Short mmCIF file of C-alpha atoms in Angstrom, two decimals:
data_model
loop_
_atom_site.label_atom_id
_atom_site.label_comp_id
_atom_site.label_asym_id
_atom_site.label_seq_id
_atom_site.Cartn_x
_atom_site.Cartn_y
_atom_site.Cartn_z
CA UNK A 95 -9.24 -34.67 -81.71
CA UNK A 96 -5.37 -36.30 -82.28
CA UNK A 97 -2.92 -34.35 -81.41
CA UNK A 98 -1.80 -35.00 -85.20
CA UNK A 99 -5.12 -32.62 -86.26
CA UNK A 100 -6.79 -35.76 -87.55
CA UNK A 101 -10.51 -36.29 -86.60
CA UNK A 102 -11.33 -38.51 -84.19
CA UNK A 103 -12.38 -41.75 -84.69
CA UNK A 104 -16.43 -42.11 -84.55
CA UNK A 105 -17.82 -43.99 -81.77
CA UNK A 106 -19.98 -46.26 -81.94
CA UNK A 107 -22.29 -47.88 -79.32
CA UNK A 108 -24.22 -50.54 -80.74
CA UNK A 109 -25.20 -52.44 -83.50
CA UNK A 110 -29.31 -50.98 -84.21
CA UNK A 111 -30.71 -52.19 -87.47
CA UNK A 112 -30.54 -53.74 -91.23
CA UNK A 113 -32.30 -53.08 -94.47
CA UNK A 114 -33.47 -55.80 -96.60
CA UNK A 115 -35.27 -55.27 -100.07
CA UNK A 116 -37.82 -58.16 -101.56
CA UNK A 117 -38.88 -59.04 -104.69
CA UNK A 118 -42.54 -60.53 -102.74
CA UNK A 119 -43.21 -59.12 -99.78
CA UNK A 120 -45.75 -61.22 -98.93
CA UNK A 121 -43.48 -64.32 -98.49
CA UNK A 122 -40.78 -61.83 -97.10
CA UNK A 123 -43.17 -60.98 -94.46
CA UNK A 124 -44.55 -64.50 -93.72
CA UNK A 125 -40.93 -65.60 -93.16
CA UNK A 126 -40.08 -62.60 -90.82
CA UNK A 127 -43.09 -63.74 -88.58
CA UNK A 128 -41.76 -66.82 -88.42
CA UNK A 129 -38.75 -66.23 -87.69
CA UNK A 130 -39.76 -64.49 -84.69
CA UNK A 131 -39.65 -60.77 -85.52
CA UNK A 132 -42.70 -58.52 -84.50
CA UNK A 133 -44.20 -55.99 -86.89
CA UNK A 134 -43.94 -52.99 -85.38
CA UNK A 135 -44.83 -50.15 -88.39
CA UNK A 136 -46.32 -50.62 -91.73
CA UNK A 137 -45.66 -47.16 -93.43
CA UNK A 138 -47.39 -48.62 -96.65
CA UNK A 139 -46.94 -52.16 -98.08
CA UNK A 140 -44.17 -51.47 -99.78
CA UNK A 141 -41.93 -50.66 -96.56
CA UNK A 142 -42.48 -52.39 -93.31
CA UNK A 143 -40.64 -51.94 -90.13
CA UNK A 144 -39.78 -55.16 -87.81
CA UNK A 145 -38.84 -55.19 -84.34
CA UNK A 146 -37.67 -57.81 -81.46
CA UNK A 147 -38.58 -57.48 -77.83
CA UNK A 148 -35.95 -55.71 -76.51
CA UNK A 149 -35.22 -51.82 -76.45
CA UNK A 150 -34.33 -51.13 -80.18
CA UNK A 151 -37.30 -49.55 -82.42
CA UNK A 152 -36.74 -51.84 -84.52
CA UNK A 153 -34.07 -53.92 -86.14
CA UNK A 154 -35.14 -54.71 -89.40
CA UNK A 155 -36.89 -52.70 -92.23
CA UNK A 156 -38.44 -54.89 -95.40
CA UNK A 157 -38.77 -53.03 -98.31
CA UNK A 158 -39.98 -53.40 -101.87
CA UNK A 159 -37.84 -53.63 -104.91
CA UNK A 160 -37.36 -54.37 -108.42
CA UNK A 161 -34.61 -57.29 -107.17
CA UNK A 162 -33.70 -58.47 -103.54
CA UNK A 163 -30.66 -56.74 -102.26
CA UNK A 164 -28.96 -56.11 -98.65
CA UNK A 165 -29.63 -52.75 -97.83
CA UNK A 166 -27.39 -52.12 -95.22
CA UNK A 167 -26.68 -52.00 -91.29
CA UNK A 168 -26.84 -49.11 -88.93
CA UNK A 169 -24.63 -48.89 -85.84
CA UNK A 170 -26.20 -46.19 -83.25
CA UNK A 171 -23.02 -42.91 -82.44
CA UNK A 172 -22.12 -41.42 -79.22
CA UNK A 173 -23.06 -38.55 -80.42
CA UNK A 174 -24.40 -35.77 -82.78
CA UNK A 175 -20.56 -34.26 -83.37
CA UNK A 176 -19.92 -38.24 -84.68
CA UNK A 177 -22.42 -37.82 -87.01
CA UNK A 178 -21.33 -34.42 -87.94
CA UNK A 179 -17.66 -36.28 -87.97
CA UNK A 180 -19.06 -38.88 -90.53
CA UNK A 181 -20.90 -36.58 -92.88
CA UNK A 182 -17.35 -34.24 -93.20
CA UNK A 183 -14.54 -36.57 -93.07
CA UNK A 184 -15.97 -40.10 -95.02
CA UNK A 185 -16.09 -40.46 -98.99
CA UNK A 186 -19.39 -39.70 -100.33
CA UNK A 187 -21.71 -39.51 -97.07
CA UNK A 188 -24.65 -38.26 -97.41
CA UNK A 189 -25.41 -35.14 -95.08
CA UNK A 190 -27.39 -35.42 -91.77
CA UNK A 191 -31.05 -36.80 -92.60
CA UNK A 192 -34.34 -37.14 -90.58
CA UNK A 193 -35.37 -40.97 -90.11
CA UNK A 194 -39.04 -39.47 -90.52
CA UNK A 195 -41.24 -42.06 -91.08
CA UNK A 196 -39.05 -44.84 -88.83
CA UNK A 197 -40.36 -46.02 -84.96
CA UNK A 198 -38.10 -44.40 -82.87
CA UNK A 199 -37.14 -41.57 -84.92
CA UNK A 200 -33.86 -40.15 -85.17
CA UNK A 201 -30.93 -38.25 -87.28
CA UNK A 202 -28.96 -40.40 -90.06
CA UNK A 203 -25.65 -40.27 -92.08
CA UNK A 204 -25.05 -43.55 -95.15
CA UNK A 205 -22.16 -44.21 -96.86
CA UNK A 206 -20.80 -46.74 -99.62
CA UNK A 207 -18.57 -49.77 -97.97
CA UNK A 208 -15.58 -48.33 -99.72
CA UNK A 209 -14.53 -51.67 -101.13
CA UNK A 210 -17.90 -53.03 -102.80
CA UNK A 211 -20.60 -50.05 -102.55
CA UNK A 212 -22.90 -51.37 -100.14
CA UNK A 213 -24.43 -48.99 -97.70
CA UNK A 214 -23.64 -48.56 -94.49
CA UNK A 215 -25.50 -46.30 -91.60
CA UNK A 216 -25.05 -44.25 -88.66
CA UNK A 217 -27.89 -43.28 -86.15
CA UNK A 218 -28.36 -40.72 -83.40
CA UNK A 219 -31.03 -39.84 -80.94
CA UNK A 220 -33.33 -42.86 -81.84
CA UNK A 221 -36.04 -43.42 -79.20
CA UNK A 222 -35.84 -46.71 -77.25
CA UNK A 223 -38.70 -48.38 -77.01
CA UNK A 224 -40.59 -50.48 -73.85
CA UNK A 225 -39.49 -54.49 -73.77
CA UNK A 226 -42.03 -56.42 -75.20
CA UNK A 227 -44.00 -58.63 -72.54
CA UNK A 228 -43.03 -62.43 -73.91
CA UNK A 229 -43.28 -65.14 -71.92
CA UNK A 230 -40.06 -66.45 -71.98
CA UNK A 231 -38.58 -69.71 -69.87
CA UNK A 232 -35.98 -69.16 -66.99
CA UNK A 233 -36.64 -72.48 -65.44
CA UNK A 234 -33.20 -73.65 -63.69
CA UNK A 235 -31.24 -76.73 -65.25
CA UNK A 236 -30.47 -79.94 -63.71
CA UNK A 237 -26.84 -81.42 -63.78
CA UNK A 238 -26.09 -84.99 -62.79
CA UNK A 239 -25.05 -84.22 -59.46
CA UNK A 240 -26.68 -80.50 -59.40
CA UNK A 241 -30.64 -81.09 -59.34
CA UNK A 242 -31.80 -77.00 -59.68
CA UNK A 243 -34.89 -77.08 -60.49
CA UNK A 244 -37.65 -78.16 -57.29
CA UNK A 245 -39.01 -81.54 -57.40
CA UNK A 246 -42.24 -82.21 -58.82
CA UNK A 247 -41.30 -78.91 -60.92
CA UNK A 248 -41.66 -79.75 -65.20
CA UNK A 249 -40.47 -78.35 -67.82
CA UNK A 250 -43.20 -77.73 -70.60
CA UNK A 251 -42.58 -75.65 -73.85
CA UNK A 252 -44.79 -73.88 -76.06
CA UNK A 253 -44.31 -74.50 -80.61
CA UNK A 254 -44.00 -71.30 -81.69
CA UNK A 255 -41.22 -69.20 -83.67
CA UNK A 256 -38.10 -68.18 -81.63
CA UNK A 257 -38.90 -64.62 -79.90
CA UNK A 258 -36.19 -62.15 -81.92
CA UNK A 259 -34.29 -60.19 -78.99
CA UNK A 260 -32.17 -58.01 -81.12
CA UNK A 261 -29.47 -57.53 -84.02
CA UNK A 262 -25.90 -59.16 -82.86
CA UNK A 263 -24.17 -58.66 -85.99
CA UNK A 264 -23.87 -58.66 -89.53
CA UNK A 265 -21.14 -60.14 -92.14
CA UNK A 266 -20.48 -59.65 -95.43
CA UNK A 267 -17.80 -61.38 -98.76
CA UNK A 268 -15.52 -58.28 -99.34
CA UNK A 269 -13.41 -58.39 -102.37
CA UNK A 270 -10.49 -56.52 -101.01
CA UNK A 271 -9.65 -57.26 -96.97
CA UNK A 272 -7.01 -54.72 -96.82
CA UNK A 273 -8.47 -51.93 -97.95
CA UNK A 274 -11.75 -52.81 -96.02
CA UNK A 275 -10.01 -53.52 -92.75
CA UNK A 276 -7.86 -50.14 -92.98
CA UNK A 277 -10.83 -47.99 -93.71
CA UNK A 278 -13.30 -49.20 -90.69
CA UNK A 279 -10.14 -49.82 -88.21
CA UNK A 280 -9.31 -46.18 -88.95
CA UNK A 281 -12.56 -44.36 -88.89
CA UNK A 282 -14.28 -46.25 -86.42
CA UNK A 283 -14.03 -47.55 -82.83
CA UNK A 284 -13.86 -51.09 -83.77
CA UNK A 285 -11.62 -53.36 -82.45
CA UNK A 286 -10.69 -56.77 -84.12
CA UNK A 287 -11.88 -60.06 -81.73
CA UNK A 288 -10.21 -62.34 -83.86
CA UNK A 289 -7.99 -62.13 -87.51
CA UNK A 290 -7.67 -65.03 -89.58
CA UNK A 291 -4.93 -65.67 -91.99
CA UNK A 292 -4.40 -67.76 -94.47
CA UNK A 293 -1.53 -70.46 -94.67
CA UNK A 294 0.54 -67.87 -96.12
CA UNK A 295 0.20 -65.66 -92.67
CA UNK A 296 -2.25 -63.07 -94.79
CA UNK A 297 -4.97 -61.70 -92.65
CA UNK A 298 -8.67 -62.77 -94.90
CA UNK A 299 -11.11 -62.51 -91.99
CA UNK A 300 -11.89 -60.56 -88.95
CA UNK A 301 -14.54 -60.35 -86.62
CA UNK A 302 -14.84 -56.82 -85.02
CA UNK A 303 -16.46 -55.75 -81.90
CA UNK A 304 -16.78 -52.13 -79.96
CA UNK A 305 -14.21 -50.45 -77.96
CA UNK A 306 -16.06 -49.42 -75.35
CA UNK A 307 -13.49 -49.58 -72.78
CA UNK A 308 -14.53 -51.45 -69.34
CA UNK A 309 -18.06 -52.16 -70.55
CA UNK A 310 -18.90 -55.54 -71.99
CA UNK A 311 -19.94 -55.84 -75.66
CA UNK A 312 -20.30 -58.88 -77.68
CA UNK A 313 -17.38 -60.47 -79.19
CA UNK A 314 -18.44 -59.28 -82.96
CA UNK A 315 -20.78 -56.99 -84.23
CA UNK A 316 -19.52 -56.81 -87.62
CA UNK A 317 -17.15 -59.27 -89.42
CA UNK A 318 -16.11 -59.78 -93.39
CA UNK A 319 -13.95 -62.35 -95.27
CA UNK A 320 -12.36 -62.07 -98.32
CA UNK A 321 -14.14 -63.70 -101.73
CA UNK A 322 -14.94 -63.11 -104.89
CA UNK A 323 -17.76 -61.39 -105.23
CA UNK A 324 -19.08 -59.28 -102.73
CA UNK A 325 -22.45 -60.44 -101.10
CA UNK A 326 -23.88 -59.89 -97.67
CA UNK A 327 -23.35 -63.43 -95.81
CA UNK A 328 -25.64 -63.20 -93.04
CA UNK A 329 -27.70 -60.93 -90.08
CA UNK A 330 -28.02 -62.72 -86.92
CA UNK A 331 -30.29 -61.89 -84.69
CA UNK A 332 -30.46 -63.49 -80.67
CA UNK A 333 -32.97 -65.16 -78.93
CA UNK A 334 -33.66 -66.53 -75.55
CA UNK A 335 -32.11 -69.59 -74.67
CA UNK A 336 -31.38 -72.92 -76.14
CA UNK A 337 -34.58 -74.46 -75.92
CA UNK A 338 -36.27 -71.56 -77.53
CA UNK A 339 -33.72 -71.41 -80.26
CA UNK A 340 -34.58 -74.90 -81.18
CA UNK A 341 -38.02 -74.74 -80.91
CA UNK A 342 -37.93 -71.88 -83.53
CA UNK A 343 -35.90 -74.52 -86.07
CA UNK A 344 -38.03 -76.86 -85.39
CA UNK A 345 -41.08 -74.37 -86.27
CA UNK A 346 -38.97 -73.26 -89.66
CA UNK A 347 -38.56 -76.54 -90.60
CA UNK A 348 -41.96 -77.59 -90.30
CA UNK A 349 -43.09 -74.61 -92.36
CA UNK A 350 -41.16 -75.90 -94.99
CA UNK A 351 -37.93 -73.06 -95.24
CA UNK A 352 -34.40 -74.38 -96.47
CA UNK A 353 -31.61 -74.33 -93.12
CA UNK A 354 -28.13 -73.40 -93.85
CA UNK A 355 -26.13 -74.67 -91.03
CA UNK A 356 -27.06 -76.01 -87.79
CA UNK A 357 -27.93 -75.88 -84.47
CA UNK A 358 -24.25 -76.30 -83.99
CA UNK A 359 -21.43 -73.75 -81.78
CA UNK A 360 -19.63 -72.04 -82.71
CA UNK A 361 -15.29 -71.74 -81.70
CA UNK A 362 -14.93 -67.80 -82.47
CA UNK A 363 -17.43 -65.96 -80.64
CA UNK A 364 -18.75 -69.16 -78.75
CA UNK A 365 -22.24 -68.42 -79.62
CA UNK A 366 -24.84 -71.63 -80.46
CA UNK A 367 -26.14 -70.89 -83.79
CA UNK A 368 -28.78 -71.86 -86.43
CA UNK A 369 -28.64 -70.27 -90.29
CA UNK A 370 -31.72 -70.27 -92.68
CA UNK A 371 -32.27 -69.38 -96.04
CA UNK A 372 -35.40 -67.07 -96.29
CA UNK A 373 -37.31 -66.84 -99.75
CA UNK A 374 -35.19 -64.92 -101.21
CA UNK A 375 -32.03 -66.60 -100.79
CA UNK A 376 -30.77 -64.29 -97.72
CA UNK A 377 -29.18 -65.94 -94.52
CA UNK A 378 -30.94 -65.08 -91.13
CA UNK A 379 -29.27 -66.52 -88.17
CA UNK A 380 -30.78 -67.10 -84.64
CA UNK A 381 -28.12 -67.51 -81.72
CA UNK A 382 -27.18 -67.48 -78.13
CA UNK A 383 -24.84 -67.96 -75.44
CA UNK A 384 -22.51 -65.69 -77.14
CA UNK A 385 -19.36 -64.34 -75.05
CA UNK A 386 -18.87 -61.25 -74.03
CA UNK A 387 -15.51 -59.35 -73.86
CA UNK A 388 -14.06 -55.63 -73.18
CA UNK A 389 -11.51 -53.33 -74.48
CA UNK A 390 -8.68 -55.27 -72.10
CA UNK A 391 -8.63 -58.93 -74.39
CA UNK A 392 -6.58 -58.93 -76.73
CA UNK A 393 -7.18 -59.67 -80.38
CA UNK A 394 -6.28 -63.76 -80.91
CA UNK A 395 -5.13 -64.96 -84.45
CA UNK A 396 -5.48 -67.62 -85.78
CA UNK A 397 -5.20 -69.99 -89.82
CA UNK A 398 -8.34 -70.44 -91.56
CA UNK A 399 -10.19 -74.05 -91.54
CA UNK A 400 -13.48 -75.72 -91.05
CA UNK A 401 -12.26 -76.77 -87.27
CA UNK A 402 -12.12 -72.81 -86.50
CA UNK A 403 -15.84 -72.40 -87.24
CA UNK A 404 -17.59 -74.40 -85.10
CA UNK A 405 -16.87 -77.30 -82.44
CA UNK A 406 -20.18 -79.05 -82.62
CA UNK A 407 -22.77 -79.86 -85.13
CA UNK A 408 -23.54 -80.82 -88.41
CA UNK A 409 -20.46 -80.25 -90.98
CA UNK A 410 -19.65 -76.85 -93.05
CA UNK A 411 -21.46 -76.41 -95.92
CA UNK A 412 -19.48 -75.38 -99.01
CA UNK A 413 -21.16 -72.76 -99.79
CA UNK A 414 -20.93 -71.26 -96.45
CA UNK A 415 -17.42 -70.33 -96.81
CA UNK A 416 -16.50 -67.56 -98.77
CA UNK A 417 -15.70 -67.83 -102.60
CA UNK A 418 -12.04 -67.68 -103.12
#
């Protein structure tokens, strides 16, 4: 605890998991096979739970509703005491609750965004789960004047959707930056990447990742701009490689689904990336290639533009960019 008597901040580890409620589940669920999640529990069919092929559970619950609305990420604590933290020391969380019907099981605390209401989760003692078994390519690339891969040695690719690995991050429109970036910087272990400012030097964007000291983490796990109104911008989720990546927007595309932006790269983050719509109007993105960082780089600033989003690929969409 601070030697000013002041709780500790909570730790978190990882990024784990998002809700998302639908109006038709059927098309919800048609879309989340094909964009390369794996179903991995169907309490009834009015709440599924998705999963990618890495160690997570799962990383995305579909549920029915009356209207579709973002239901929230989770970021997996330390520990029990920071979920005992969270339930005492944050407006309006809920007390300790039993994930009982999710893979993986585990103890829960939710809270309301403090700015716009949305919920946000915190997760202990969740049971990984086994690495699915996908075949995945990790054939070596030639360079002009590098030849890798052994002569007489092809390179042959499967159609399919693009294997989900796991959740990288969420964003979201908030409607007041400084009061969302003092509440999470305070409570939480989260450290800002990058700030953007507008041209009058006033911070409007940051992309947060985890202080977890030496370890390496991905440059954001959670990021919001300011706009007017709130809305949840986008989950991404990563896959493999390139190649797979683009074989899964070619497979989106041919099923007929609406792309946002991309395959392009991203500056902030460096991460290749490719945004959908799904049915309901929701952004999903695939990525990969994204950089890694630890608690020792410092946070970089920098003014707001199209040229700070991405240095290759198709150009911004207007809608992309928050609502002023």
């Amino acid at each position: 605890m601070p030697s000013d008597g002041a709780p500790r901040k909570i730790q978190l580890v990882r990024i784990a998991h998002v809700y998302y409620k639908y109006t038709d589940m059927d098309k919800a669920i048609t879309f989340l096979n094909d964009f390369g999640f794996t179903e991995e529990k169907r309490v009834s069919d009015d709440k599924i739970y998705f999963r990618g092929y890495g160690t997570e559970p799962w990383v995305l619950c579909a549920i029915k509703a009356d209207k579709p609305e973002f239901g929230g990420a989770a970021f997996a604590v330390e520990s029990l005491e920071d979920l005992e933290i969270a339930a005492e020391v944050i407006p309006k969380a809920t007390k300790i609750y039993e994930l009982s019907d999710a893979p993986g099981g585990g103890k829960c605390v939710t809270f309301p965004d403090p700015v716009d209401g949305f919920p946000f989760h915190l997760v202990y003692g969740q049971e990984p789960a086994q690495m699915l078994d996908i075949p995945l390519p990790h054939e070596p690339v030639n360079y002009p004047t590098e030849k890798n891969r052994p002569v007489n040695k092809f390179q042959r690719f499967q159609k399919r959707p693009a294997p989900v690995h796991k959740l990288g991050h969420f964003g979201v429109r908030t409607t007041n930056f400084a009061k969302a970036y003092e509440f999470y910087s305070a409570h939480f272990n989260f450290i800002a990447s990058d700030l953007i400012h507008d041209k009058n030097k006033i911070d409007r964007t940051v992309f947060y990742r985890l202080d977890r000291g030496d370890e390496e983490v991905d440059h954001h796990v959670f990021f919001f701009a300011e706009g007017d109104p709130y809305r949840v911008h986008h989950s991404s989720f990563e896959t493999h490689d390139f190649d797979t990546q683009v074989l899964g927007h070619d497979w989106l595309r041919e099923k007929g689904y609406k792309n946002c932006w991309g395959v392009g790269r991203h500056v902030l983050g460096s991460q290749i990336f490719d945004y959908w719509y799904d049915p309901h109007g929701f952004i999903m993105e695939h990525y990969v290639d994204g950089d890694q960082v630890n608690a020792s780089e410092p946070t970089h600033r920098s003014m707001a533009g199209p040229g700070s989003l991405h240095v290759w690929g198709p150009d911004v969409p207007g809608d992309f960019l928050p609502a002023k």
